[in-house]
Amino acid sequence: MTGADPDPRVGVVVVAAGSGTRLGAAQPKALVRVGGRRILEHAVCGALAVRFVRQVVVVAPAAYVAELSADVPGWEGSPAPSPRPLHPAGVPDPPAPVLGEPGGRVRVVPGGAERTDSVRAGLAALGPDIDIVLIHDAARCLTPTSVYDRVIAAVAAGHEAVVPGLAVVDTMKVVDAEGTVIATPERSRVRAIQTPQGFSRAAITSAHASGLAATDDAGLAEENGRPVRVVDGDPLAFKVTTPDDLERAERLLRTPTLWVIGGLPGTGKTTLSRRLAAFEDATLVRVDSIEQALTTDLDLEHPGTTGYAIAYAVAADQLRLGRSVVADLVNPLPQTRVALRQIAEQAGAGICEIRLVCSDATEHRRRIEGRLADIPGYVLPDWRDVTERLFVAWPEARVIDTAGRTPEQVFRVLRDGP
Ligand code: CTP
Ligand code: MG
C-alpha cells in the first residue's frame, strides 16, 4: 500500500427504501421515530457528523422522496458539520461542494425493489468529485462515528473494499435448502458484518456494473475478485430490524434522568425507588445504605452531610455515563435539593423531583412502628423522630400521597402521571 490519502472526498449512500416488514410498523422503517426523530434522520445526521464526508445521498421509498426532500437541507437537529480536514497554514479550506438541494450536502433519490437496486440508484446520484463511497443501512441508525472513521481510514490507506465486522459468540453453520449442515466454519474466523461498507469509487462502480447479485455490497466486490478488508465494527451499529431492536434504540437514546425520591421516613421512598429503578433500568442510590456504611465501617456516630455528599458523587458519575439514577433520600432541605439539581444539569440529565407523603397519620405511624430494618444494624427512626423532623416546603416537587395505596398503585401514579 502507498501512503494514505490525507484528504479523501467521501460520499455516503444511505439506503432507506426498504419496507421494514419485520418491524411491522405502519410506515416504512426509515420513517419510524425513535428518540423523537426518524430512524433516517439519526442515520443522516450520523453520516454528516463524520470528517471527510462531503455528500450524503438518501435512497428513500419512492412515495416519500418529496416529503423527505422538503426536510433537506435543514435536517433539523443535525449537529454542526465536523471540522474540515486541516490544511497547511495559509491555505484556506476549499469550499464544501454544494450538491443536490441548494446549500445542502444531502440529496434524496427514490429506491428500488431490492436493496441492490436502491444502492445502484444512490451511486448514480453521487457527485463527480467523490472518490470514496460508503454504503450504509439507514436501519443502523446509531452507528458511532468511530466506525465510519475506521472504514474511511482503511479505504484511504488503499484497501478497495472495507467492511466493519464483529466477532460472533454463537457457532455458525452453513446449511443447505433442507436444513442439513454442510459446513461449520471455525468460529474465531467468522465475522458478523455491519455497515457502512467503504469502497474506492472504481471498485464499487465496477462491482455494481457487473450485474451480479449479493446480499451486501462487499459481497459484490468479492464476487468480482476484489479483496475485502474487515475493520472493527461496533455493537451500537446494530440494525433496527424487529420491535425489540427499536426498543433497544429507544433506551439508548433516552436522556438520563435523575429521579429524586424524597419525603419523611415511612412514606414509601425505598419501595418506590426500587420499583422505579428496575423499571427505568436506573442505578439506585440509597442514602440510608451509605450512611449505615459510614457509621459501622468508619465508626462515625453522626455522618452529618457525608452520606449525601457520597450520594451526589455516585449519582453524578452514573448520569455522566448516560445512566438514569433513582436517589432515595429524605431531601429535607433546600440546599440538598439545589445540589441535586446542579448535578443533573452538569451531567446534561433531566431531573424529576418527587415528594412522597402519607396523609393518613394513623397509617403512617403504623408503618413506622411496624417495620423492620432491612439494612443490618440500621436503627430505624421512631414516630417521634418522624413528627419532629424538619422538612422544609418543597414546591418544585410533585407530591404523591401513598396513604391507602399499595406500592404498585403508588408506582402507577408516578408512571402514569397525575
Ligand atoms: N433497503 C433499501 N431498498 C430495498 C430494501 C432495503 O434501501 N429495496 C434498505 C433498508 O431501508 C435498510 C437496509 O436496506 O436501511 C437494510 O435492509 P433491511 O434492514 O432488511 O430493511 P427492510 O428491507 O426495510 O426490512 P425487512 O427486511 O424487515 O422488510
Ligand atoms: Mg430486507
CSV table of C-alpha atoms and ligand atoms in Angstrom, one decimal:
chain,number,residue,atom,x,y,z
A,1,MET,CA,0.0,0.0,0.0
A,2,THR,CA,1.2,3.5,-0.7
A,3,GLY,CA,0.6,6.4,1.6
A,4,ALA,CA,-2.9,7.2,2.8
A,5,ASP,CA,-4.9,9.9,1.1
A,6,PRO,CA,-4.8,12.8,3.6
A,7,ASP,CA,-8.0,14.4,2.3
A,8,PRO,CA,-10.3,11.8,1.0
A,9,ARG,CA,-13.6,13.0,-0.6
A,10,VAL,CA,-16.2,10.8,0.9
A,11,GLY,CA,-19.8,10.3,-0.2
A,12,VAL,CA,-22.3,8.2,1.8
A,13,VAL,CA,-25.2,6.4,0.3
A,14,VAL,CA,-27.8,5.8,3.0
A,15,VAL,CA,-30.2,3.1,1.8
A,16,ALA,CA,-33.6,3.6,3.4
A,17,ALA,CA,-36.0,2.4,0.8
A,18,GLY,CA,-37.0,-0.9,2.4
A,19,SER,CA,-40.4,-1.5,3.8
A,20,GLY,CA,-39.4,-2.9,7.1
A,21,THR,CA,-41.6,-6.0,7.1
A,22,ARG,CA,-40.1,-7.5,10.2
A,23,LEU,CA,-40.5,-4.3,12.2
A,24,GLY,CA,-44.2,-4.3,11.3
A,25,ALA,CA,-44.8,-0.6,11.6
A,26,ALA,CA,-47.5,1.2,9.6
A,27,GLN,CA,-44.8,3.2,7.7
A,28,PRO,CA,-41.5,2.2,6.0
A,29,LYS,CA,-38.9,1.5,8.7
A,30,ALA,CA,-36.7,4.6,8.0
A,31,LEU,CA,-39.6,6.9,8.8
A,32,VAL,CA,-40.4,5.3,12.1
A,33,ARG,CA,-39.5,7.6,15.0
A,34,VAL,CA,-37.1,6.6,17.8
A,35,GLY,CA,-36.0,9.1,20.5
A,36,GLY,CA,-38.3,11.7,18.9
A,37,ARG,CA,-36.7,11.6,15.4
A,38,ARG,CA,-37.0,9.4,12.4
A,39,ILE,CA,-34.6,6.5,12.0
A,40,LEU,CA,-33.4,8.1,8.8
A,41,GLU,CA,-32.7,11.4,10.5
A,42,HIS,CA,-30.4,9.7,13.0
A,43,ALA,CA,-28.6,7.9,10.2
A,44,VAL,CA,-28.1,11.0,8.1
A,45,CYS,CA,-27.0,13.2,11.0
A,46,GLY,CA,-24.6,10.5,12.0
A,47,ALA,CA,-23.1,10.5,8.5
A,48,LEU,CA,-23.0,14.3,8.3
A,49,ALA,CA,-21.0,14.4,11.5
A,50,VAL,CA,-18.2,12.3,10.0
A,51,ARG,CA,-15.0,14.0,9.0
A,52,PHE,CA,-14.3,14.0,5.2
A,53,VAL,CA,-18.0,13.4,4.3
A,54,ARG,CA,-18.9,15.8,1.5
A,55,GLN,CA,-22.2,14.3,0.3
A,56,VAL,CA,-24.9,12.1,1.6
A,57,VAL,CA,-27.4,10.5,-0.8
A,58,VAL,CA,-30.5,9.2,0.8
A,59,VAL,CA,-32.2,6.5,-1.1
A,60,ALA,CA,-35.9,6.7,0.1
A,61,PRO,CA,-39.1,4.8,-0.6
A,62,ALA,CA,-40.3,6.4,-3.8
A,63,ALA,CA,-43.6,7.6,-2.2
A,64,TYR,CA,-41.7,9.6,0.4
A,65,VAL,CA,-39.0,11.4,-1.7
A,66,ALA,CA,-40.9,14.6,-2.0
A,67,GLU,CA,-41.7,14.7,1.7
A,68,LEU,CA,-38.1,14.0,2.8
A,69,SER,CA,-36.6,16.4,0.3
A,70,ALA,CA,-38.6,19.1,2.0
A,71,ASP,CA,-36.5,18.4,5.1
A,72,VAL,CA,-33.3,18.9,3.2
A,73,PRO,CA,-31.0,20.8,3.7
A,74,GLY,CA,-32.5,21.5,7.2
A,75,TRP,CA,-32.3,18.1,8.7
A,76,GLU,CA,-33.5,19.8,11.8
A,77,GLY,CA,-31.4,19.0,14.8
A,78,SER,CA,-28.4,17.9,12.8
A,79,PRO,CA,-25.1,18.5,14.5
A,80,ALA,CA,-22.8,21.1,13.1
A,81,PRO,CA,-20.7,19.6,10.3
A,82,SER,CA,-17.4,18.1,11.6
A,83,PRO,CA,-14.3,20.3,11.2
A,84,ARG,CA,-12.9,20.3,7.8
A,85,PRO,CA,-9.6,18.5,7.4
A,86,LEU,CA,-6.6,20.6,8.4
A,87,HIS,CA,-4.6,22.2,5.7
A,88,PRO,CA,-1.2,23.7,5.8
A,89,ALA,CA,-1.1,27.2,7.3
A,90,GLY,CA,-2.2,29.9,4.9
A,91,VAL,CA,-4.1,27.6,2.6
A,92,PRO,CA,-7.8,28.2,3.0
A,93,ASP,CA,-10.2,25.3,3.3
A,94,PRO,CA,-11.8,24.5,0.0
A,95,PRO,CA,-15.5,25.4,0.0
A,96,ALA,CA,-17.7,22.4,0.7
A,97,PRO,CA,-19.2,21.3,-2.6
A,98,VAL,CA,-22.9,22.1,-2.9
A,99,LEU,CA,-24.7,19.2,-4.4
A,100,GLY,CA,-28.4,18.5,-4.7
A,101,GLU,CA,-30.6,20.9,-2.9
A,102,PRO,CA,-29.2,24.5,-2.6
A,103,GLY,CA,-26.9,24.8,0.3
A,104,GLY,CA,-27.1,21.2,1.4
A,105,ARG,CA,-24.9,18.2,1.4
A,106,VAL,CA,-27.9,15.9,1.4
A,107,ARG,CA,-29.8,14.7,-1.6
A,108,VAL,CA,-32.8,12.3,-1.7
A,109,VAL,CA,-33.5,9.9,-4.5
A,110,PRO,CA,-36.0,7.1,-5.0
A,111,GLY,CA,-35.0,3.5,-4.3
A,112,GLY,CA,-35.8,0.2,-6.0
A,113,ALA,CA,-37.4,-3.2,-5.3
A,114,GLU,CA,-34.3,-4.8,-3.9
A,115,ARG,CA,-31.6,-3.4,-1.8
A,116,THR,CA,-29.1,-3.7,-4.7
A,117,ASP,CA,-31.4,-1.6,-6.8
A,118,SER,CA,-31.5,1.0,-4.1
A,119,VAL,CA,-27.7,1.1,-3.8
A,120,ARG,CA,-27.4,1.5,-7.6
A,121,ALA,CA,-29.8,4.5,-7.5
A,122,GLY,CA,-27.7,6.0,-4.8
A,123,LEU,CA,-24.4,5.5,-6.6
A,124,ALA,CA,-25.9,7.2,-9.6
A,125,ALA,CA,-26.6,10.3,-7.6
A,126,LEU,CA,-23.1,10.8,-6.2
A,127,GLY,CA,-21.2,13.9,-7.3
A,128,PRO,CA,-18.3,13.6,-9.7
A,129,ASP,CA,-15.7,14.7,-7.1
A,130,ILE,CA,-16.4,11.8,-4.7
A,131,ASP,CA,-13.6,9.2,-4.6
A,132,ILE,CA,-14.5,7.1,-1.5
A,133,VAL,CA,-18.0,5.7,-1.3
A,134,LEU,CA,-19.6,4.5,1.9
A,135,ILE,CA,-22.8,2.4,1.7
A,136,HIS,CA,-24.8,2.5,4.9
A,137,ASP,CA,-28.1,1.0,6.0
A,138,ALA,CA,-30.4,3.7,7.5
A,139,ALA,CA,-31.6,1.0,9.8
A,140,ARG,CA,-28.1,1.0,11.5
A,141,CYS,CA,-29.1,4.5,12.8
A,142,LEU,CA,-26.9,4.6,15.9
A,143,THR,CA,-23.6,3.7,14.2
A,144,PRO,CA,-20.9,5.6,16.1
A,145,THR,CA,-18.6,8.0,14.2
A,146,SER,CA,-15.6,5.8,15.1
A,147,VAL,CA,-16.9,3.0,12.8
A,148,TYR,CA,-17.1,5.4,9.8
A,149,ASP,CA,-13.6,6.7,10.7
A,150,ARG,CA,-12.1,3.2,10.7
A,151,VAL,CA,-13.7,2.3,7.4
A,152,ILE,CA,-12.7,5.6,5.7
A,153,ALA,CA,-9.1,5.3,7.0
A,154,ALA,CA,-8.7,1.8,5.6
A,155,VAL,CA,-10.1,2.8,2.2
A,156,ALA,CA,-7.9,5.9,2.2
A,157,ALA,CA,-5.0,3.7,3.0
A,158,GLY,CA,-5.5,1.8,-0.2
A,159,HIS,CA,-7.9,-1.0,0.6
A,160,GLU,CA,-10.5,-1.1,-2.2
A,161,ALA,CA,-13.3,-2.6,-0.2
A,162,VAL,CA,-13.7,-2.4,3.6
A,163,VAL,CA,-16.4,-3.6,5.9
A,164,PRO,CA,-16.9,-3.3,9.7
A,165,GLY,CA,-17.3,-6.6,11.4
A,166,LEU,CA,-17.8,-8.1,14.9
A,167,ALA,CA,-16.7,-11.4,16.2
A,168,VAL,CA,-19.6,-13.8,16.8
A,169,VAL,CA,-20.5,-15.5,20.0
A,170,ASP,CA,-22.6,-18.3,18.5
A,171,THR,CA,-21.2,-21.1,16.4
A,172,MET,CA,-22.1,-20.7,12.8
A,173,LYS,CA,-23.3,-23.4,10.4
A,174,VAL,CA,-23.7,-23.4,6.7
A,175,VAL,CA,-26.9,-25.3,5.8
A,176,ASP,CA,-28.5,-26.5,2.5
A,177,ALA,CA,-32.1,-25.8,1.5
A,178,GLU,CA,-33.3,-28.7,3.5
A,179,GLY,CA,-31.5,-27.5,6.6
A,180,THR,CA,-28.8,-30.1,6.6
A,181,VAL,CA,-25.4,-28.7,7.8
A,182,ILE,CA,-22.9,-28.5,5.0
A,183,ALA,CA,-20.1,-26.9,6.9
A,184,THR,CA,-19.0,-25.5,10.3
A,185,PRO,CA,-16.6,-22.6,9.8
A,186,GLU,CA,-14.2,-22.1,12.6
A,187,ARG,CA,-15.9,-19.5,14.9
A,188,SER,CA,-12.8,-17.4,15.5
A,189,ARG,CA,-12.6,-16.8,11.8
A,190,VAL,CA,-16.2,-15.7,11.4
A,191,ARG,CA,-17.3,-12.0,11.5
A,192,ALA,CA,-20.8,-10.5,11.6
A,193,ILE,CA,-20.7,-7.8,9.0
A,194,GLN,CA,-22.3,-4.3,9.5
A,195,THR,CA,-22.3,-1.1,7.6
A,196,PRO,CA,-21.0,1.5,6.5
A,197,GLN,CA,-19.2,-0.6,3.9
A,198,GLY,CA,-16.5,1.5,2.2
A,199,PHE,CA,-15.1,1.3,-1.3
A,200,SER,CA,-12.9,3.1,-3.7
A,201,ARG,CA,-15.3,4.6,-6.2
A,202,ALA,CA,-13.8,2.5,-9.0
A,203,ALA,CA,-14.3,-0.7,-7.0
A,204,ILE,CA,-18.0,-0.1,-6.2
A,205,THR,CA,-18.8,1.2,-9.6
A,206,SER,CA,-17.4,-1.9,-11.4
A,207,ALA,CA,-18.9,-4.2,-8.8
A,208,HIS,CA,-22.4,-2.9,-9.4
A,209,ALA,CA,-21.8,-2.7,-13.2
A,210,SER,CA,-21.1,-6.4,-13.3
A,211,GLY,CA,-24.8,-7.1,-12.7
A,212,LEU,CA,-24.0,-9.8,-10.1
A,213,ALA,CA,-26.2,-10.2,-7.1
A,214,ALA,CA,-25.2,-10.4,-3.4
A,215,THR,CA,-26.8,-9.6,-0.1
A,216,ASP,CA,-24.3,-6.9,0.7
A,217,ASP,CA,-22.1,-4.6,-1.3
A,218,ALA,CA,-18.8,-6.2,-0.2
A,219,GLY,CA,-20.2,-9.5,-1.5
A,220,LEU,CA,-20.4,-7.9,-5.0
A,221,ALA,CA,-16.8,-6.8,-4.7
A,222,GLU,CA,-15.8,-10.3,-3.6
A,223,GLU,CA,-17.6,-11.9,-6.5
A,224,ASN,CA,-15.7,-9.5,-8.7
A,225,GLY,CA,-12.5,-11.0,-7.3
A,226,ARG,CA,-11.6,-7.9,-5.2
A,227,PRO,CA,-10.1,-8.4,-1.7
A,228,VAL,CA,-12.4,-7.1,1.1
A,229,ARG,CA,-10.8,-6.0,4.3
A,230,VAL,CA,-12.6,-6.2,7.7
A,231,VAL,CA,-12.1,-3.5,10.4
A,232,ASP,CA,-13.7,-3.5,13.8
A,233,GLY,CA,-17.4,-2.8,13.9
A,234,ASP,CA,-19.3,-1.7,17.0
A,235,PRO,CA,-22.3,-3.2,18.8
A,236,LEU,CA,-24.0,0.2,18.5
A,237,ALA,CA,-24.1,-0.3,14.7
A,238,PHE,CA,-26.8,-2.9,15.1
A,239,LYS,CA,-29.5,-2.9,12.6
A,240,VAL,CA,-33.0,-2.0,13.8
A,241,THR,CA,-35.0,-4.9,12.4
A,242,THR,CA,-37.5,-6.1,15.0
A,243,PRO,CA,-39.7,-4.2,17.6
A,244,ASP,CA,-37.1,-5.4,20.2
A,245,ASP,CA,-34.4,-3.6,18.3
A,246,LEU,CA,-36.5,-0.4,18.2
A,247,GLU,CA,-36.9,-0.6,22.0
A,248,ARG,CA,-33.2,-1.1,22.4
A,249,ALA,CA,-32.5,2.0,20.3
A,250,GLU,CA,-35.1,3.9,22.3
A,251,ARG,CA,-33.4,3.0,25.5
A,252,LEU,CA,-30.0,4.1,24.2
A,253,LEU,CA,-31.3,7.4,23.1
A,254,ARG,CA,-33.1,8.3,26.3
A,255,THR,CA,-31.6,11.3,28.1
A,256,PRO,CA,-30.7,10.1,31.6
A,257,THR,CA,-33.0,11.3,34.4
A,258,LEU,CA,-32.2,12.0,38.0
A,259,TRP,CA,-35.2,10.8,39.9
A,260,VAL,CA,-35.2,12.3,43.4
A,261,ILE,CA,-37.5,10.4,45.7
A,262,GLY,CA,-37.8,12.4,48.9
A,263,GLY,CA,-40.0,12.5,51.9
A,264,LEU,CA,-40.2,11.6,55.6
A,265,PRO,CA,-39.3,8.1,56.8
A,266,GLY,CA,-42.1,5.7,56.4
A,267,THR,CA,-43.7,7.3,53.3
A,268,GLY,CA,-42.6,4.5,51.0
A,269,LYS,CA,-39.5,6.0,49.3
A,270,THR,CA,-37.3,2.9,49.2
A,271,THR,CA,-40.1,0.7,47.9
A,272,LEU,CA,-40.9,3.1,45.2
A,273,SER,CA,-37.3,3.8,44.4
A,274,ARG,CA,-36.6,0.1,43.9
A,275,ARG,CA,-39.6,-0.4,41.7
A,276,LEU,CA,-38.7,2.7,39.6
A,277,ALA,CA,-35.0,1.7,39.3
A,278,ALA,CA,-36.0,-1.7,38.0
A,279,PHE,CA,-38.5,-0.2,35.5
A,280,GLU,CA,-36.1,2.5,34.3
A,281,ASP,CA,-33.0,0.3,34.3
A,282,ALA,CA,-31.6,3.0,36.5
A,283,THR,CA,-29.0,3.0,39.3
A,284,LEU,CA,-30.4,3.1,42.8
A,285,VAL,CA,-28.5,5.4,45.2
A,286,ARG,CA,-29.9,5.0,48.7
A,287,VAL,CA,-28.5,7.4,51.3
A,288,ASP,CA,-29.6,5.1,54.2
A,289,SER,CA,-27.2,2.4,53.0
A,290,ILE,CA,-24.4,4.9,52.5
A,291,GLU,CA,-24.9,6.4,56.0
A,292,GLN,CA,-25.1,3.0,57.6
A,293,ALA,CA,-21.7,2.1,56.0
A,294,LEU,CA,-20.3,5.3,57.4
A,295,THR,CA,-21.5,4.6,60.9
A,296,THR,CA,-20.4,1.0,61.0
A,297,ASP,CA,-17.3,0.9,58.9
A,298,LEU,CA,-15.9,4.3,59.8
A,299,ASP,CA,-17.4,4.3,63.2
A,300,LEU,CA,-18.9,7.8,62.7
A,301,GLU,CA,-21.6,8.4,65.1
A,302,HIS,CA,-23.2,11.2,63.1
A,303,PRO,CA,-22.2,11.1,59.4
A,304,GLY,CA,-23.7,14.6,59.0
A,305,THR,CA,-23.8,15.5,55.4
A,306,THR,CA,-21.2,13.0,54.3
A,307,GLY,CA,-23.8,10.4,53.2
A,308,TYR,CA,-25.4,13.0,50.9
A,309,ALA,CA,-22.0,14.1,49.5
A,310,ILE,CA,-21.2,10.5,48.6
A,311,ALA,CA,-24.6,10.0,47.0
A,312,TYR,CA,-24.1,13.1,44.9
A,313,ALA,CA,-20.8,11.9,43.6
A,314,VAL,CA,-22.1,8.4,42.8
A,315,ALA,CA,-25.2,9.9,41.1
A,316,ALA,CA,-23.1,12.3,39.0
A,317,ASP,CA,-20.8,9.5,37.7
A,318,GLN,CA,-23.8,7.5,36.7
A,319,LEU,CA,-25.6,10.3,34.9
A,320,ARG,CA,-22.4,11.2,33.0
A,321,LEU,CA,-22.3,7.6,31.8
A,322,GLY,CA,-25.8,8.2,30.4
A,323,ARG,CA,-27.5,6.1,33.1
A,324,SER,CA,-30.5,7.3,34.9
A,325,VAL,CA,-30.4,7.4,38.7
A,326,VAL,CA,-33.0,7.0,41.4
A,327,ALA,CA,-31.9,8.8,44.5
A,328,ASP,CA,-33.7,7.6,47.6
A,329,LEU,CA,-33.1,10.2,50.3
A,330,VAL,CA,-35.2,12.3,52.7
A,331,ASN,CA,-34.1,15.5,51.0
A,332,PRO,CA,-35.5,17.8,53.7
A,333,LEU,CA,-33.6,21.0,53.0
A,334,PRO,CA,-33.4,23.4,50.1
A,335,GLN,CA,-29.6,23.0,50.0
A,336,THR,CA,-29.7,19.3,49.2
A,337,ARG,CA,-32.3,19.9,46.5
A,338,VAL,CA,-30.2,22.6,44.9
A,339,ALA,CA,-27.2,20.3,44.9
A,340,LEU,CA,-29.1,17.6,43.2
A,341,ARG,CA,-30.4,20.0,40.5
A,342,GLN,CA,-26.9,21.1,39.8
A,343,ILE,CA,-25.7,17.6,39.4
A,344,ALA,CA,-28.4,16.8,36.9
A,345,GLU,CA,-27.7,20.0,35.0
A,346,GLN,CA,-23.9,19.5,34.9
A,347,ALA,CA,-24.4,16.0,33.5
A,348,GLY,CA,-26.9,17.1,30.9
A,349,ALA,CA,-29.6,15.0,32.5
A,350,GLY,CA,-33.2,15.7,33.3
A,351,ILE,CA,-34.5,15.8,36.8
A,352,CYS,CA,-37.7,14.6,38.3
A,353,GLU,CA,-38.4,15.6,41.9
A,354,ILE,CA,-41.0,13.5,43.8
A,355,ARG,CA,-42.1,14.1,47.3
A,356,LEU,CA,-43.9,11.2,49.0
A,357,VAL,CA,-46.3,11.9,51.8
A,358,CYS,CA,-48.6,9.8,53.8
A,359,SER,CA,-51.7,11.9,54.5
A,360,ASP,CA,-53.1,9.4,57.0
A,361,ALA,CA,-51.2,9.9,60.2
A,362,THR,CA,-52.5,6.6,61.7
A,363,GLU,CA,-51.4,4.6,58.7
A,364,HIS,CA,-48.0,6.5,58.7
A,365,ARG,CA,-47.5,5.7,62.4
A,366,ARG,CA,-48.4,2.1,61.9
A,367,ARG,CA,-45.8,1.8,59.1
A,368,ILE,CA,-43.1,3.4,61.2
A,369,GLU,CA,-43.9,1.2,64.2
A,370,GLY,CA,-44.4,-2.0,62.3
A,371,ARG,CA,-41.4,-2.1,60.0
A,372,LEU,CA,-38.2,-3.9,60.4
A,373,ALA,CA,-34.8,-2.6,59.3
A,374,ASP,CA,-33.6,-4.2,56.0
A,375,ILE,CA,-30.1,-2.7,56.4
A,376,PRO,CA,-28.2,-4.7,59.0
A,377,GLY,CA,-27.5,-2.6,62.1
A,378,TYR,CA,-29.6,0.3,60.9
A,379,VAL,CA,-31.6,2.0,63.7
A,380,LEU,CA,-35.0,3.0,62.4
A,381,PRO,CA,-36.5,6.3,63.4
A,382,ASP,CA,-39.4,6.1,65.8
A,383,TRP,CA,-42.7,8.0,65.4
A,384,ARG,CA,-41.5,11.0,67.5
A,385,ASP,CA,-38.3,11.3,65.3
A,386,VAL,CA,-40.6,11.4,62.3
A,387,THR,CA,-43.0,14.0,63.6
A,388,GLU,CA,-40.3,16.3,64.9
A,389,ARG,CA,-38.1,16.1,61.8
A,390,LEU,CA,-37.6,19.3,60.0
A,391,PHE,CA,-38.8,19.2,56.4
A,392,VAL,CA,-38.8,22.4,54.6
A,393,ALA,CA,-41.5,23.1,52.0
A,394,TRP,CA,-40.5,21.7,48.6
A,395,PRO,CA,-42.6,23.5,45.9
A,396,GLU,CA,-40.6,22.1,43.0
A,397,ALA,CA,-41.6,18.5,43.8
A,398,ARG,CA,-44.5,16.6,42.6
A,399,VAL,CA,-46.3,15.3,45.7
A,400,ILE,CA,-47.6,11.7,45.7
A,401,ASP,CA,-49.8,10.6,48.6
A,402,THR,CA,-49.1,6.9,49.5
A,403,ALA,CA,-51.9,6.7,52.1
A,404,GLY,CA,-54.3,3.9,51.3
A,405,ARG,CA,-52.2,2.8,48.2
A,406,THR,CA,-50.3,-0.4,47.6
A,407,PRO,CA,-46.7,0.0,46.4
A,408,GLU,CA,-47.8,-1.0,42.9
A,409,GLN,CA,-50.5,1.7,42.9
A,410,VAL,CA,-48.0,4.3,44.0
A,411,PHE,CA,-45.7,3.3,41.2
A,412,ARG,CA,-48.6,3.5,38.7
A,413,VAL,CA,-49.5,7.0,39.9
A,414,LEU,CA,-45.9,8.0,39.3
A,415,ARG,CA,-45.6,6.3,35.9
A,416,ASP,CA,-49.0,7.4,34.5
A,417,GLY,CA,-48.9,11.0,35.8
A,418,PRO,CA,-51.3,12.9,37.9
B,1,CTP,N1,-33.3,-1.2,1.7
B,1,CTP,C1,-33.4,-0.4,0.5
B,1,CTP,N2,-34.2,-0.8,-0.5
B,1,CTP,C2,-34.7,-2.1,-0.5
B,1,CTP,C3,-34.6,-2.9,0.6
B,1,CTP,C4,-33.8,-2.5,1.7
B,1,CTP,O1,-32.9,0.7,0.5
B,1,CTP,N3,-35.4,-2.4,-1.6
B,1,CTP,C5,-32.5,-0.7,2.8
B,1,CTP,C6,-33.4,-0.6,4.1
B,1,CTP,O2,-34.2,0.5,4.1
B,1,CTP,C7,-32.4,-0.7,5.2
B,1,CTP,C8,-31.3,-1.5,4.6
B,1,CTP,O3,-31.5,-1.6,3.2
B,1,CTP,O4,-32.0,0.5,5.6
B,1,CTP,C9,-31.2,-2.9,5.2
B,1,CTP,O5,-32.4,-3.7,4.9
B,1,CTP,P1,-33.3,-4.3,6.0
B,1,CTP,O6,-32.9,-4.0,7.3
B,1,CTP,O7,-33.6,-5.7,5.6
B,1,CTP,O8,-34.7,-3.3,5.8
B,1,CTP,P2,-36.0,-3.7,5.2
B,1,CTP,O9,-35.8,-4.5,3.9
B,1,CTP,O10,-36.8,-2.5,5.1
B,1,CTP,O11,-36.7,-4.6,6.4
B,1,CTP,P3,-37.4,-6.1,6.2
B,1,CTP,O12,-36.4,-7.0,5.6
B,1,CTP,O13,-37.7,-6.4,7.6
B,1,CTP,O14,-38.6,-5.8,5.4
B,2,MG,MG,-34.9,-6.6,4.0
